[in-house]
XYZ file of C-alpha atoms in Angstrom:
262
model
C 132.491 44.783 -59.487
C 134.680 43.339 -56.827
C 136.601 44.484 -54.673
C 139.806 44.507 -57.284
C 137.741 46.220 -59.489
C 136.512 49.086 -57.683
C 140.052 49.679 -55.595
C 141.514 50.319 -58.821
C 138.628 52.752 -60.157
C 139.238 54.747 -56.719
C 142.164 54.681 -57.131
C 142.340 56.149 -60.470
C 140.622 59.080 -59.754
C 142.139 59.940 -56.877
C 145.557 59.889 -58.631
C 144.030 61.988 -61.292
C 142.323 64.904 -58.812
C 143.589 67.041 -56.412
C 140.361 65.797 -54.257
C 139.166 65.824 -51.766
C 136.834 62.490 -53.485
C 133.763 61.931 -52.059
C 132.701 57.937 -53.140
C 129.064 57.372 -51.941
C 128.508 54.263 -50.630
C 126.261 51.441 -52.889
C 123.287 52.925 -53.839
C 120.739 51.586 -55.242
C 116.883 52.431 -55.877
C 114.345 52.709 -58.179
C 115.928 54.855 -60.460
C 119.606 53.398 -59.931
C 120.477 49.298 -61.212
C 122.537 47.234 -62.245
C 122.502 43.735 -63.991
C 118.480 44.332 -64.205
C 118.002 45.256 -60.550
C 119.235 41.349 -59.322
C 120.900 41.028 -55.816
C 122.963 37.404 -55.512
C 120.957 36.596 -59.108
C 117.494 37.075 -57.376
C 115.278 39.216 -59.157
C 114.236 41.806 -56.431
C 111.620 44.821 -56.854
C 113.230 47.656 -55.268
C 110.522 50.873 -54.993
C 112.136 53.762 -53.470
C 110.813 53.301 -50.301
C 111.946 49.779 -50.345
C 115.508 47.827 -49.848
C 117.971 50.261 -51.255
C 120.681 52.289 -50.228
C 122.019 51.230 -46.700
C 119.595 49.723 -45.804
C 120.380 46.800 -49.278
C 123.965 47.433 -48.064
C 123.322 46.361 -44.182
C 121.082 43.702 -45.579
C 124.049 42.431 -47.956
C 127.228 42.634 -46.420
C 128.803 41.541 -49.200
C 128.401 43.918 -50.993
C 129.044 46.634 -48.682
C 132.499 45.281 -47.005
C 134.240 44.989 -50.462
C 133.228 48.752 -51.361
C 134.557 49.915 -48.126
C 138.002 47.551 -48.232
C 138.231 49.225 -51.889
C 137.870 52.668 -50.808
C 140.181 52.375 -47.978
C 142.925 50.605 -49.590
C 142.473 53.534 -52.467
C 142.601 56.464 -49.593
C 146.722 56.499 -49.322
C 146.400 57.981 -53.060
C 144.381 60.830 -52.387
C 141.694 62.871 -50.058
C 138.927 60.502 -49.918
C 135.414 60.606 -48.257
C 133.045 57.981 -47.591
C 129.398 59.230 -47.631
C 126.456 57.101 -46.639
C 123.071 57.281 -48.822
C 119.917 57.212 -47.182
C 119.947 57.457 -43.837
C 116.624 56.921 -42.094
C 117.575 55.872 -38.436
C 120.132 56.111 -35.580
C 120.751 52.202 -35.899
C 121.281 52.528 -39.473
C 124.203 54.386 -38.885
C 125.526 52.961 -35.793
C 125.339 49.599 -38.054
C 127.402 50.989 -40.880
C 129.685 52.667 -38.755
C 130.646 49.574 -36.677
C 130.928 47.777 -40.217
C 133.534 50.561 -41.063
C 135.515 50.223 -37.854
C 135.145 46.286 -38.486
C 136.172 46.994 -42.161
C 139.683 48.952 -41.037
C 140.757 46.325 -38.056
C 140.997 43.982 -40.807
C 142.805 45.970 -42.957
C 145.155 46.922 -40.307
C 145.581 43.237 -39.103
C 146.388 41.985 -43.007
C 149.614 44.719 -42.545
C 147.184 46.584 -45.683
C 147.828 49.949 -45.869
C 145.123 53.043 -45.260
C 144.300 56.296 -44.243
C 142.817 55.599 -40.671
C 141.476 59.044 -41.026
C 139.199 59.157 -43.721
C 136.110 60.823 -42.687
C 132.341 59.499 -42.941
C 129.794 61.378 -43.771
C 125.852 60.716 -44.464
C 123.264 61.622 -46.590
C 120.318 63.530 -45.595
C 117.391 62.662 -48.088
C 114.182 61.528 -45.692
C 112.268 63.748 -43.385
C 113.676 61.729 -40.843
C 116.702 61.881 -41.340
C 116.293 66.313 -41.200
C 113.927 66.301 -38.125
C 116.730 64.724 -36.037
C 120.013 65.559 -38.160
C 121.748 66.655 -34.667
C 122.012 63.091 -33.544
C 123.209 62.205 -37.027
C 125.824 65.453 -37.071
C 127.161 64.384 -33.590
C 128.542 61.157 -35.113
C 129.179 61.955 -38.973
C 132.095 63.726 -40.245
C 129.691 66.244 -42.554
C 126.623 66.048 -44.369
C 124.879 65.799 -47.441
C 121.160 66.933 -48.032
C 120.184 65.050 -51.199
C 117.675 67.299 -52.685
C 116.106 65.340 -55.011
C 114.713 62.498 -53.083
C 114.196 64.830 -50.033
C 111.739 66.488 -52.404
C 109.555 63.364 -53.472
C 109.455 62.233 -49.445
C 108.487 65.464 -48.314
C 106.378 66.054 -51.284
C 104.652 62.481 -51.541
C 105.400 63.047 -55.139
C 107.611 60.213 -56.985
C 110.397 62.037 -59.112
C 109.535 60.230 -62.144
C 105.588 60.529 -62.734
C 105.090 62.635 -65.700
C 101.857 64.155 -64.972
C 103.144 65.130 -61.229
C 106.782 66.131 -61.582
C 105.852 69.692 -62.181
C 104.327 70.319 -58.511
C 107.799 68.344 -57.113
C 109.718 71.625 -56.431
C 112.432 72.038 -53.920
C 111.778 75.814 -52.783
C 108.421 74.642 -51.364
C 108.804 75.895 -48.001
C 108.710 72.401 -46.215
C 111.742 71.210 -48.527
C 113.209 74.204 -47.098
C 112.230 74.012 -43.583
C 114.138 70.788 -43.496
C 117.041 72.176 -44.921
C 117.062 75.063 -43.037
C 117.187 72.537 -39.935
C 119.718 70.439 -41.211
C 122.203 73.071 -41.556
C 121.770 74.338 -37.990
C 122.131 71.046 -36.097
C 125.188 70.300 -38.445
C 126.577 73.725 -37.579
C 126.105 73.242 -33.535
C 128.356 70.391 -34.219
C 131.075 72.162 -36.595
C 130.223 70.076 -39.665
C 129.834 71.139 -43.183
C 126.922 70.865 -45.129
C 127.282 69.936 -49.127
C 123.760 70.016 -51.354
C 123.354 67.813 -54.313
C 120.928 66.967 -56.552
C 119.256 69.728 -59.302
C 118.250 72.094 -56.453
C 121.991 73.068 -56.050
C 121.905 74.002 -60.117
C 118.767 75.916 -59.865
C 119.510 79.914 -60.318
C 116.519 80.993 -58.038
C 117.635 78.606 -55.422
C 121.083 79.148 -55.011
C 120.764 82.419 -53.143
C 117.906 81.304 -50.987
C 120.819 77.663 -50.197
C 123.401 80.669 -49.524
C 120.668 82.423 -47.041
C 120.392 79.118 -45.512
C 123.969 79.196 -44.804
C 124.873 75.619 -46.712
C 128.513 75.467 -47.293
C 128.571 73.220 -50.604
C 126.904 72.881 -53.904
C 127.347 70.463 -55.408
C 126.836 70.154 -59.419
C 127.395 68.566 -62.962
C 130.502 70.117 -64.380
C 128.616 71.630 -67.175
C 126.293 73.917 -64.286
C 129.795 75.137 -62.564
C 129.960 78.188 -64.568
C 126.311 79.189 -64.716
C 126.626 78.395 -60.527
C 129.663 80.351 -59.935
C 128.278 83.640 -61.948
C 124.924 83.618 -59.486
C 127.296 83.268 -56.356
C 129.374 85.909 -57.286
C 126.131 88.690 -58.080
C 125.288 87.854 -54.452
C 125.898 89.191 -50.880
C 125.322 86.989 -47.831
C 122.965 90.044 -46.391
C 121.300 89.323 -49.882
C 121.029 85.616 -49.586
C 119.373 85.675 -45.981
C 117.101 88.144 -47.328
C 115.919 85.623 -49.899
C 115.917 82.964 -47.743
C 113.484 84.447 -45.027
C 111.679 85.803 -47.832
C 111.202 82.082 -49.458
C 110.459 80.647 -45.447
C 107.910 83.158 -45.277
C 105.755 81.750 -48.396
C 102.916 78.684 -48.550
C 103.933 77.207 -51.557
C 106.573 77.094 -54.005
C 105.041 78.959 -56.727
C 104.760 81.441 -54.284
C 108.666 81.280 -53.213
C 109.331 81.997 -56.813
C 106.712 84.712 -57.438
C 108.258 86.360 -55.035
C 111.448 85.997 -55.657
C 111.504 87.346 -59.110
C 109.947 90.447 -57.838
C 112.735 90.775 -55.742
């Protein structure tokens, strides 16, 4: 979609909500297309550790200077948020933050009118991207730790094989590690911290997320009840309990052992 297009999506749904909006920047991968996975009407084999994500954004500018024009121009409507998938390195994000700052001059020299403000935030879904989430904290606005491919990098495990998706299992204790790490460099800094992907959902990880001290979860509409029900059965004293209990452990079978017993 152009940039037309998409201005008037955002813009849509930030008339209809109360927001604040997050709108994730293009991202593409393995398990994301459109129009058969073609870029400029090349067929291109995107694995997920291949172009996607910000990196196929920095690599395309346009495609990634009409989404952020759109989402500007749509932020006088509502609260929005621009989030970044797949951050991997400092340049990455010093790229796509100088794009953004390109991206508003020219809005602001056409006499086109935006919120200056909105803030920027990144996704935390490599190893990488944890291990040294204080430099990425320092120049984001929050972050996000997107569980499900943090899993398969940490893991080595691809999120789609059949016979190995079983053993890919956020409360291994590396997956948590990495949150756990995440949260305190974003903290130091006085950002918020959102999870996404089925991790957020899953009843016998929410408290150990909570002992972590994450400030968001965030899920499909139909998992908001069954989310808000564990949240309120818990204490915070509880939910660090749970989550030392869960560092403390080898694997994730044994995270989960244990915490049914407790």
């Amino acid at each position: 979609p152009d940039e037309a297009e998409q201005y008037e999506a955002y813009r849509e749904v930030l008339d209809a909500l109360t927001g604040p909006i997050t709108i994730r920047t293009l991202d593409l991968g393995p398990d994301k297309q459109v129009d058969g996975g073609r870029v400029d009407g090349a067929a291109k084999i995107n694995p997920a550790l291949g172009l996607r994500a910000i990196r196929l954004c920095l690599s395309e500018p346009t495609l990634f200077r009409p989404q952020l024009r759109a989402i500007l121009r749509a932020s006088i409507h509502g609260r929005a948020r621009i989030m970044i998938p797949m951050l991997s390195s400092l340049s990455e994000l010093e790229q796509a933050l100088e794009i953004v700052c390109e991206v508003k001059h020219d809005l602001a020299r056409d006499g086109i009118e935006f919120d200056s403000k909105v803030p920027v935030g990144g996704m935390i879904e490599v190893p990488a991207a944890a291990i040294a989430a204080d430099l990425f904290a320092n120049r984001l606005d929050f972050l996000s730790i997107g569980t499900n491919d943090l899993i398969q990098y940490t893991l080595a495990i691809d999120r789609g094989h059949g016979q190995l998706s079983a053993e890919s299992d956020g409360l291994h204790p590396s997956v948590l590690q990495l949150i756990r790490m995440t949260v305190e460099a974003a903290h130091a800094h006085q950002r918020w911290v959102g999870i996404c992907g089925e991790l957020a959902s899953d009843p016998q990880a929410i408290p150990v997320l909570l002992g972590l001290d994450v400030d968001e979860l965030s899920v499909t509409s139909r998992r908001v009840p069954l989310v808000k029900a564990c949240i309120r059965g818990l204490s915070r004293e509880h939910a660090r309990e749970q989550a030392k209990l869960a560092l403390g452990k080898a694997t994730a079978a044994e995270v989960r052992d244990a915490l049914e017993t407790l």
